[in-house]
mmCIF file of C-alpha atoms in Angstrom:
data_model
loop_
_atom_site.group_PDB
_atom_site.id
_atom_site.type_symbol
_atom_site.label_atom_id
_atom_site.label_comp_id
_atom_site.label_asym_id
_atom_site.label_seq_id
_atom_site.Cartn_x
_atom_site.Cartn_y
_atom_site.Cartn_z
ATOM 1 C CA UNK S 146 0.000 0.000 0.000
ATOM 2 C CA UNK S 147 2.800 2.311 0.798
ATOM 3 C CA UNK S 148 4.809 1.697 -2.348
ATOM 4 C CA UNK S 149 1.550 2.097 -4.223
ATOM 5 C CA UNK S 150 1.188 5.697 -2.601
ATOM 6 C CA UNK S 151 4.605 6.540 -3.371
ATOM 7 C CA UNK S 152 4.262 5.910 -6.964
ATOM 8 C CA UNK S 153 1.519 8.054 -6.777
ATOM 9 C CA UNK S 154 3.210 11.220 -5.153
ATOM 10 C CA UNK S 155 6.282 10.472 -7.351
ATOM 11 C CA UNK S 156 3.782 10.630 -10.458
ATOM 12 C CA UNK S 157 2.215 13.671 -9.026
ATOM 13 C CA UNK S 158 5.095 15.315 -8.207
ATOM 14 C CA UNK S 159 6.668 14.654 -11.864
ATOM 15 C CA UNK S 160 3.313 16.074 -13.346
ATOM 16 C CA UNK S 161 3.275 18.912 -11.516
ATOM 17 C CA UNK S 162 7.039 19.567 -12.660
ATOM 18 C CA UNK S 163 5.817 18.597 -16.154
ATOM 19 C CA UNK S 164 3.238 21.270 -16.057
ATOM 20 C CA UNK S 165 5.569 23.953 -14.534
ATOM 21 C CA UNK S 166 8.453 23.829 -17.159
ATOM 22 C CA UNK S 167 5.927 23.805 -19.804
ATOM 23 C CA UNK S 168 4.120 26.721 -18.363
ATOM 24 C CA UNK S 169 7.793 28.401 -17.820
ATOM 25 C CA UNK S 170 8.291 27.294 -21.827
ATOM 26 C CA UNK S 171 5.521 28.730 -23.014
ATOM 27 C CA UNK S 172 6.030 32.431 -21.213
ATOM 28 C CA UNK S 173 10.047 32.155 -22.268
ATOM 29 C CA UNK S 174 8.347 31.650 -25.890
ATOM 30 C CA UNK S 175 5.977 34.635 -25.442
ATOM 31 C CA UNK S 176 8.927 36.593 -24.474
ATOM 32 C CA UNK S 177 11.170 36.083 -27.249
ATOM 33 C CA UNK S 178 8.133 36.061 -29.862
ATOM 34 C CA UNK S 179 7.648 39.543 -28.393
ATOM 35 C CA UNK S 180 11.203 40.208 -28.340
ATOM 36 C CA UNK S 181 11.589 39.800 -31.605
ATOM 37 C CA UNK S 182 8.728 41.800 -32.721
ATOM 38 C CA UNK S 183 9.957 44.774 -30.945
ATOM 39 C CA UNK S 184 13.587 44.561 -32.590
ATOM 40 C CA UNK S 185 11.470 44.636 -36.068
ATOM 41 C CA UNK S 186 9.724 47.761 -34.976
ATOM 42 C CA UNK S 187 12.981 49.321 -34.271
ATOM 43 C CA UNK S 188 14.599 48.293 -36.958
ATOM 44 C CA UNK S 189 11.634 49.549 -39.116
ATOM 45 C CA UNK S 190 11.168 52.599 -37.183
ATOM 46 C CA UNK S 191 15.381 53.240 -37.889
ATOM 47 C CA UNK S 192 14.769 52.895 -41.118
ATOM 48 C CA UNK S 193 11.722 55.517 -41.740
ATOM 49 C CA UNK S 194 13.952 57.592 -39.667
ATOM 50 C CA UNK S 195 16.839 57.536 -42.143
ATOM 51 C CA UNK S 196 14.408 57.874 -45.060
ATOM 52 C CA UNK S 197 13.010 61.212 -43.167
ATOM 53 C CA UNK S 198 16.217 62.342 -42.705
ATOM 54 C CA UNK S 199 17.530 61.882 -46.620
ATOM 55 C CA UNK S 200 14.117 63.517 -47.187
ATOM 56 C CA UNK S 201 14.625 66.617 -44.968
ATOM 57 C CA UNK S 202 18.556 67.065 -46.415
ATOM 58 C CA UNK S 203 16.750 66.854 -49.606
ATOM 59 C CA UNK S 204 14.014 69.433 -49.159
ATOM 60 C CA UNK S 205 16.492 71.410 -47.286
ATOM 61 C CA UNK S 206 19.016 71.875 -50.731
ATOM 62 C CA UNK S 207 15.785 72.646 -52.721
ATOM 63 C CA UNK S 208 14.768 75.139 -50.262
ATOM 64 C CA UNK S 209 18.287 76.890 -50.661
ATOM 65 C CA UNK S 210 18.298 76.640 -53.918
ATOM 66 C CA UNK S 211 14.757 78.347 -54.350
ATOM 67 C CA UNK S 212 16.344 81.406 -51.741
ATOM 68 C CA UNK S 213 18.816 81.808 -54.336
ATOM 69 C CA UNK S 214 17.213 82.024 -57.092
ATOM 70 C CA UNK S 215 14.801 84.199 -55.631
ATOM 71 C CA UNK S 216 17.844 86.504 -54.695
ATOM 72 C CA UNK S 217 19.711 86.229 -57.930
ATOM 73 C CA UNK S 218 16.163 86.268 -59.786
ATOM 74 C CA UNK S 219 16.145 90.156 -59.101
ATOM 75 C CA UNK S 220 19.809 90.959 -60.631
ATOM 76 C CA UNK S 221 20.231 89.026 -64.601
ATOM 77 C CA UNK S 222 23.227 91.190 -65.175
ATOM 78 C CA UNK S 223 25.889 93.169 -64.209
ATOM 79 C CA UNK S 224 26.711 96.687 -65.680
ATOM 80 C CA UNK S 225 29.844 98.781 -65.172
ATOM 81 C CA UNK S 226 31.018 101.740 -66.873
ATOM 82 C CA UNK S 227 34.607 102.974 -67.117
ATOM 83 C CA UNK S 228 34.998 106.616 -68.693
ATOM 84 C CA UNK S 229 38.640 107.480 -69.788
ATOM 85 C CA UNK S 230 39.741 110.485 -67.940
ATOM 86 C CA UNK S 231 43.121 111.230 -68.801
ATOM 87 C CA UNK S 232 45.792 109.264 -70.798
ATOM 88 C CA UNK S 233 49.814 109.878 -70.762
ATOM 89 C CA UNK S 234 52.207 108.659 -73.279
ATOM 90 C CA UNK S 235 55.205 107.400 -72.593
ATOM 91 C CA UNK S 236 58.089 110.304 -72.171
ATOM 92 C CA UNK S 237 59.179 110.839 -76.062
ATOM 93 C CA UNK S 238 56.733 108.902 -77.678
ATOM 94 C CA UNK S 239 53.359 109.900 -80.041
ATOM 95 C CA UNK S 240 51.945 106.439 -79.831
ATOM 96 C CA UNK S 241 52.821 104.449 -76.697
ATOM 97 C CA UNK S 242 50.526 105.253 -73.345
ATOM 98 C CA UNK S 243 52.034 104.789 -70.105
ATOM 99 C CA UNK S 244 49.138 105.106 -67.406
ATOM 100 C CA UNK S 245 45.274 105.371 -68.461
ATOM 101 C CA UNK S 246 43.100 107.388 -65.630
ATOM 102 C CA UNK S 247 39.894 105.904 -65.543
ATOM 103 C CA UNK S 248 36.529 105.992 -63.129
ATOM 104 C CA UNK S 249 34.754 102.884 -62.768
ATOM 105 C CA UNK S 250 31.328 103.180 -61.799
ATOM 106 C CA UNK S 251 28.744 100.357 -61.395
ATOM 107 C CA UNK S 252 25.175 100.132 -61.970
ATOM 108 C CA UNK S 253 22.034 98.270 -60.778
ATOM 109 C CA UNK S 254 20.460 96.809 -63.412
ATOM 110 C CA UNK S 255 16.767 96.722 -62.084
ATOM 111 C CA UNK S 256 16.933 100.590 -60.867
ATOM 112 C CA UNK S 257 19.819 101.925 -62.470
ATOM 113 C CA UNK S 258 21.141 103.567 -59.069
ATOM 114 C CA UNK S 259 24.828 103.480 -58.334
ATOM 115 C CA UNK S 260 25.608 99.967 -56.345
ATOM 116 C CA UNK S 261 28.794 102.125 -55.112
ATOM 117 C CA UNK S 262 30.377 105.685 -55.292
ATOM 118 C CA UNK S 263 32.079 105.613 -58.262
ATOM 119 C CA UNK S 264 36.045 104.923 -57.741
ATOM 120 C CA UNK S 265 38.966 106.022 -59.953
ATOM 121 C CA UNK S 266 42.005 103.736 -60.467
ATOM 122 C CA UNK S 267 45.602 104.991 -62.481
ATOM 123 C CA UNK S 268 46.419 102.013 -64.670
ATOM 124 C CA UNK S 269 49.382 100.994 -66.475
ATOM 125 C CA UNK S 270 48.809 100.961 -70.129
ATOM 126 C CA UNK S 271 46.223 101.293 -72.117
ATOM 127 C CA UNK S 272 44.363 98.141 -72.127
ATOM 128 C CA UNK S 273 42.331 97.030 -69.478
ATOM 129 C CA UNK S 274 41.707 94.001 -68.076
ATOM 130 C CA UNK S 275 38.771 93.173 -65.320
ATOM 131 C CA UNK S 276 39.432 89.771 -63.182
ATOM 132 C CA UNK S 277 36.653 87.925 -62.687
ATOM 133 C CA UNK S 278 34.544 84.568 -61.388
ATOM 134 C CA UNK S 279 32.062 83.529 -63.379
ATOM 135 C CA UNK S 280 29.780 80.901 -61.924
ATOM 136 C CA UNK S 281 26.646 79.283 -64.982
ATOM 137 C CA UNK S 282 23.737 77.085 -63.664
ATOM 138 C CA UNK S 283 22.728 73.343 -65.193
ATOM 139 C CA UNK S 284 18.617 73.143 -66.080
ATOM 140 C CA UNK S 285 17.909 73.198 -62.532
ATOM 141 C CA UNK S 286 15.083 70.638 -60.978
ATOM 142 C CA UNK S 287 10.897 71.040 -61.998
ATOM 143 C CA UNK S 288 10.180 72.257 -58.412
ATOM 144 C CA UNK S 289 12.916 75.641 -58.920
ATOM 145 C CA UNK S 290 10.399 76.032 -62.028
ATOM 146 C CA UNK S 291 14.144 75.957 -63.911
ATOM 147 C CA UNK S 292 14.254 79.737 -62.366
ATOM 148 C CA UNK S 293 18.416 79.483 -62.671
ATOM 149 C CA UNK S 294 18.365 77.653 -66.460
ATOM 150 C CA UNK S 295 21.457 79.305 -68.329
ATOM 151 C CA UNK S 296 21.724 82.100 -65.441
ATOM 152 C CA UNK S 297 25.240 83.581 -64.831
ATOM 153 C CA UNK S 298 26.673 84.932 -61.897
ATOM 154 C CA UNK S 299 30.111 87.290 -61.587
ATOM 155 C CA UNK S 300 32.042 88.483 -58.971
ATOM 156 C CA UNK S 301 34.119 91.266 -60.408
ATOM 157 C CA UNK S 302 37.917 90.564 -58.732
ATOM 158 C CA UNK S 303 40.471 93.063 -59.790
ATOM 159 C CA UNK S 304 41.027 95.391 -62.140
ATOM 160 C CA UNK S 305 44.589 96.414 -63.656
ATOM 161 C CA UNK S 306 46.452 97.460 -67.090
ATOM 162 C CA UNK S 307 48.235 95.430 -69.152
ATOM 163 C CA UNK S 308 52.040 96.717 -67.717
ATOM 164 C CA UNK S 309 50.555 95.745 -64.255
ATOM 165 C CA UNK S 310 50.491 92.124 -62.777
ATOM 166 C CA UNK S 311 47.428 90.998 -61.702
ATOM 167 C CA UNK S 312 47.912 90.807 -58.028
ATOM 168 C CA UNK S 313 48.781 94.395 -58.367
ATOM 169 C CA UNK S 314 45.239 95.290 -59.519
ATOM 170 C CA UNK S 315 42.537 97.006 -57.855
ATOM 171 C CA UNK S 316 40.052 95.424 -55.684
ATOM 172 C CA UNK S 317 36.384 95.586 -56.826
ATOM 173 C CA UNK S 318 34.530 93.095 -55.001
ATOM 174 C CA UNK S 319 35.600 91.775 -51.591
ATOM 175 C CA UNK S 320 37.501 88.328 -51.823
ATOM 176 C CA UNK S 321 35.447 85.459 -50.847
ATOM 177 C CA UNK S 322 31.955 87.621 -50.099
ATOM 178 C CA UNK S 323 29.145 87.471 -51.944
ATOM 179 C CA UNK S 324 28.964 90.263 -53.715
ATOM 180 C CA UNK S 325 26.673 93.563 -53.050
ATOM 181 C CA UNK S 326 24.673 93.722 -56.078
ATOM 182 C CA UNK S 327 23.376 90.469 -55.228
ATOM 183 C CA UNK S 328 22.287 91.295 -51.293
ATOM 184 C CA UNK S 329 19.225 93.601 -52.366
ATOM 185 C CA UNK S 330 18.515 93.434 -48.528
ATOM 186 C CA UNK S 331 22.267 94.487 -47.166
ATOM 187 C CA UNK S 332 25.173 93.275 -45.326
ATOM 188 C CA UNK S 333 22.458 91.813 -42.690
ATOM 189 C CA UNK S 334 20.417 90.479 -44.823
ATOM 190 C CA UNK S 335 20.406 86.309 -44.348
ATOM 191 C CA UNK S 336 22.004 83.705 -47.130
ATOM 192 C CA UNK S 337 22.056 80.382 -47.498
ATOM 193 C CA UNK S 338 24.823 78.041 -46.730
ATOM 194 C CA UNK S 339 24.705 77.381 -50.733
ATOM 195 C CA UNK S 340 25.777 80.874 -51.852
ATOM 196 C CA UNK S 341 28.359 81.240 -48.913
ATOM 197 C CA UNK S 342 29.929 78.151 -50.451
ATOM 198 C CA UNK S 343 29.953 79.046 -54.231
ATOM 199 C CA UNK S 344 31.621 82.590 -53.219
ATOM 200 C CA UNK S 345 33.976 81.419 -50.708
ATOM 201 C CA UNK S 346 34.876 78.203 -52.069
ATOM 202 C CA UNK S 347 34.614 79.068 -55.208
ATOM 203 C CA UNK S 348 38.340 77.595 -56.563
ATOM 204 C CA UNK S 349 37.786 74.277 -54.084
ATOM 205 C CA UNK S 350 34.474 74.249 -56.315
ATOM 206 C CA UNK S 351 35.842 74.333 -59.982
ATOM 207 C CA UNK S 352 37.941 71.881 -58.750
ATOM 208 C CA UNK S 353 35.249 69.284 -57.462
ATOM 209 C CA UNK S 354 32.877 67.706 -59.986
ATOM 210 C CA UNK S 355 30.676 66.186 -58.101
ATOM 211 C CA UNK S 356 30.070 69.330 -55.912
ATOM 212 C CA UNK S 357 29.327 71.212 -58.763
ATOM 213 C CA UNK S 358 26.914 68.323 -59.470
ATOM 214 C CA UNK S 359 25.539 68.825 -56.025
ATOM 215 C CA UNK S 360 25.026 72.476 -56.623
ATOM 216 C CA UNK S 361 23.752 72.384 -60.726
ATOM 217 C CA UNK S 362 26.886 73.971 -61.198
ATOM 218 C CA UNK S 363 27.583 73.637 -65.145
ATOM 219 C CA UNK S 364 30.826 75.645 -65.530
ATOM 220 C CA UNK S 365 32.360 77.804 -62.736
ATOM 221 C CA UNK S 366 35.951 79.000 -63.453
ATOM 222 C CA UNK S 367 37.537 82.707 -64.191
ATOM 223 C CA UNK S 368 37.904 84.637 -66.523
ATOM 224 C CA UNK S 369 39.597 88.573 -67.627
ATOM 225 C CA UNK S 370 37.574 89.961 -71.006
ATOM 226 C CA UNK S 371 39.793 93.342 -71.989
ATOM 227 C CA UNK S 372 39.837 96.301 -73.671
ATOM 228 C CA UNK S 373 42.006 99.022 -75.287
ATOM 229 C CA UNK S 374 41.057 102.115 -74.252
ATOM 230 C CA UNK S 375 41.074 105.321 -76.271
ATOM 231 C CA UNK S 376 40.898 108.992 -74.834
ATOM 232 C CA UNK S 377 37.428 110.679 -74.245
ATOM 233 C CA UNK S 378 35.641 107.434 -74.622
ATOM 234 C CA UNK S 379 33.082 105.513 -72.441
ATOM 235 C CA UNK S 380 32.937 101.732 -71.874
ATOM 236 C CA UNK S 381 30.402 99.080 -70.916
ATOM 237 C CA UNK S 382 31.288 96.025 -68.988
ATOM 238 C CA UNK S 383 28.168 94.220 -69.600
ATOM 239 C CA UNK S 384 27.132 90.508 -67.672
ATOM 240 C CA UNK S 385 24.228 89.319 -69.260
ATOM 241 C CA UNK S 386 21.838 86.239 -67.421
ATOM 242 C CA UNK S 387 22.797 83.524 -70.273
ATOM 243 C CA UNK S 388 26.638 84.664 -71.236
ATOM 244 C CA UNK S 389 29.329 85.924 -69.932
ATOM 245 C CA UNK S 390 31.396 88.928 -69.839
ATOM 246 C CA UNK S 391 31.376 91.780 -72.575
ATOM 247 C CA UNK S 392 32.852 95.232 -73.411
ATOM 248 C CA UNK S 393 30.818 98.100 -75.333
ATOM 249 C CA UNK S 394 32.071 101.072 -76.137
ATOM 250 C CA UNK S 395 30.326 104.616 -76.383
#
């Protein structure tokens, strides 16, 4: 009788530890079936994050480039004039010039107002030469409505004779700055990170294809159109939106 109610407790006992491990097995499964789910989630919710955050970078260059168009929207050229003031020849001869006094005045082309007094400059020579960075836009993307398609921009560098070395030229615009004609609302007025980096990267720039891909950049290098200037005269420096650089004389 005794043996017969130990089997029985032993087979109790090894049910009831039957029953526990399974019940233990079946939470351990829960957990890791819920586990798992949640490392999906994340790994889905990492995901949409890094899609969101390409998306915002993306809207974020758009939105530049629509501030700068706007901005560069209001100025499609550039218009200086240089009068001849006084010429001098070179001690004992009728033909050669040594210096050419000239005052170089620019324009805005929307109101015709001065963009600065107008400055006068002694140069060697008689032909002029004007320094300058050109920068010319790709077909830009349907949602800038193509507002920068074959648009040019210049910053005017230097301006010097032919006897003179071009480091020894005169300063027009400031090095590395984007220049005033283009800042309608002033030295405080607010650009864009783009701009800043076409004006004062500008040589890192026309040396780095694919950030002139980045920027629909299609040709950004310098250039120094010239002239030879003759007594009395007046002469147009001309930037027009699709081209580039060009004298006319008056």
């Amino acid at each position: 009788m005794k043996t017969l109610m130990t089997q029985v407790i032993a087979i109790l006992v090894l049910l009831l530890v039957g029953f526990f491990m399974l019940n233990q097995y079946g939470s351990s499964r829960e957990e890791l079936l819920e586990l798992g789910t949640l490392r999906s989630e994340n790994e889905t919710l990492q995901s949409e994050n890094r899609e969101l955050t390409q998306e915002n970078g993306e809207l974020t260059q758009k939105n530049e480039t629509l501030n700068l168009a706007n901005r560069y929207l209001k100025t499609d050229s550039r218009t200086a004039r240089i009068e001849v003031l006084e010429q001098k020849m070179v001690p004992g001869s009728e033909t050669e010039v040594a210096q050419t006094r000239i005052r170089f005045t620019e324009f805005d082309p929307v109101t015709g107002s001065m963009v600065a007094k107008p400055t006068e400059f002694t140069l060697e020579g008689d032909r002029v030469y004007v320094d300058a960075l050109t920068v010319k836009f790709d077909d830009m993307l349907v949602e800038t409505a193509d507002v920068l398609k074959n648009r040019s921009l210049v910053s005017f560098q230097r301006i010097f004779g032919e006897k003179q070395a071009p480091e020894d030229g005169f300063r027009i615009d400031a090095e590395g700055q984007i220049p005033t004609v283009y800042r309608s609302g002033g030295e405080n007025e607010e650009v864009t990170e783009m701009e800043k980096a076409i004006w004062a990267d500008f040589w890192a720039i026309s040396n780095d294809p694919e950030r002139q891909k980045e920027l629909g950049i299609r040709a950004i290098h310098g250039e120094a159109p010239s002239q030879r200037l003759e007594p009395g005269r007046i002469y147009y420096l001309d930037l027009r939106a699709s081209g580039g650089l060009s004298f006319q004389v008056q």
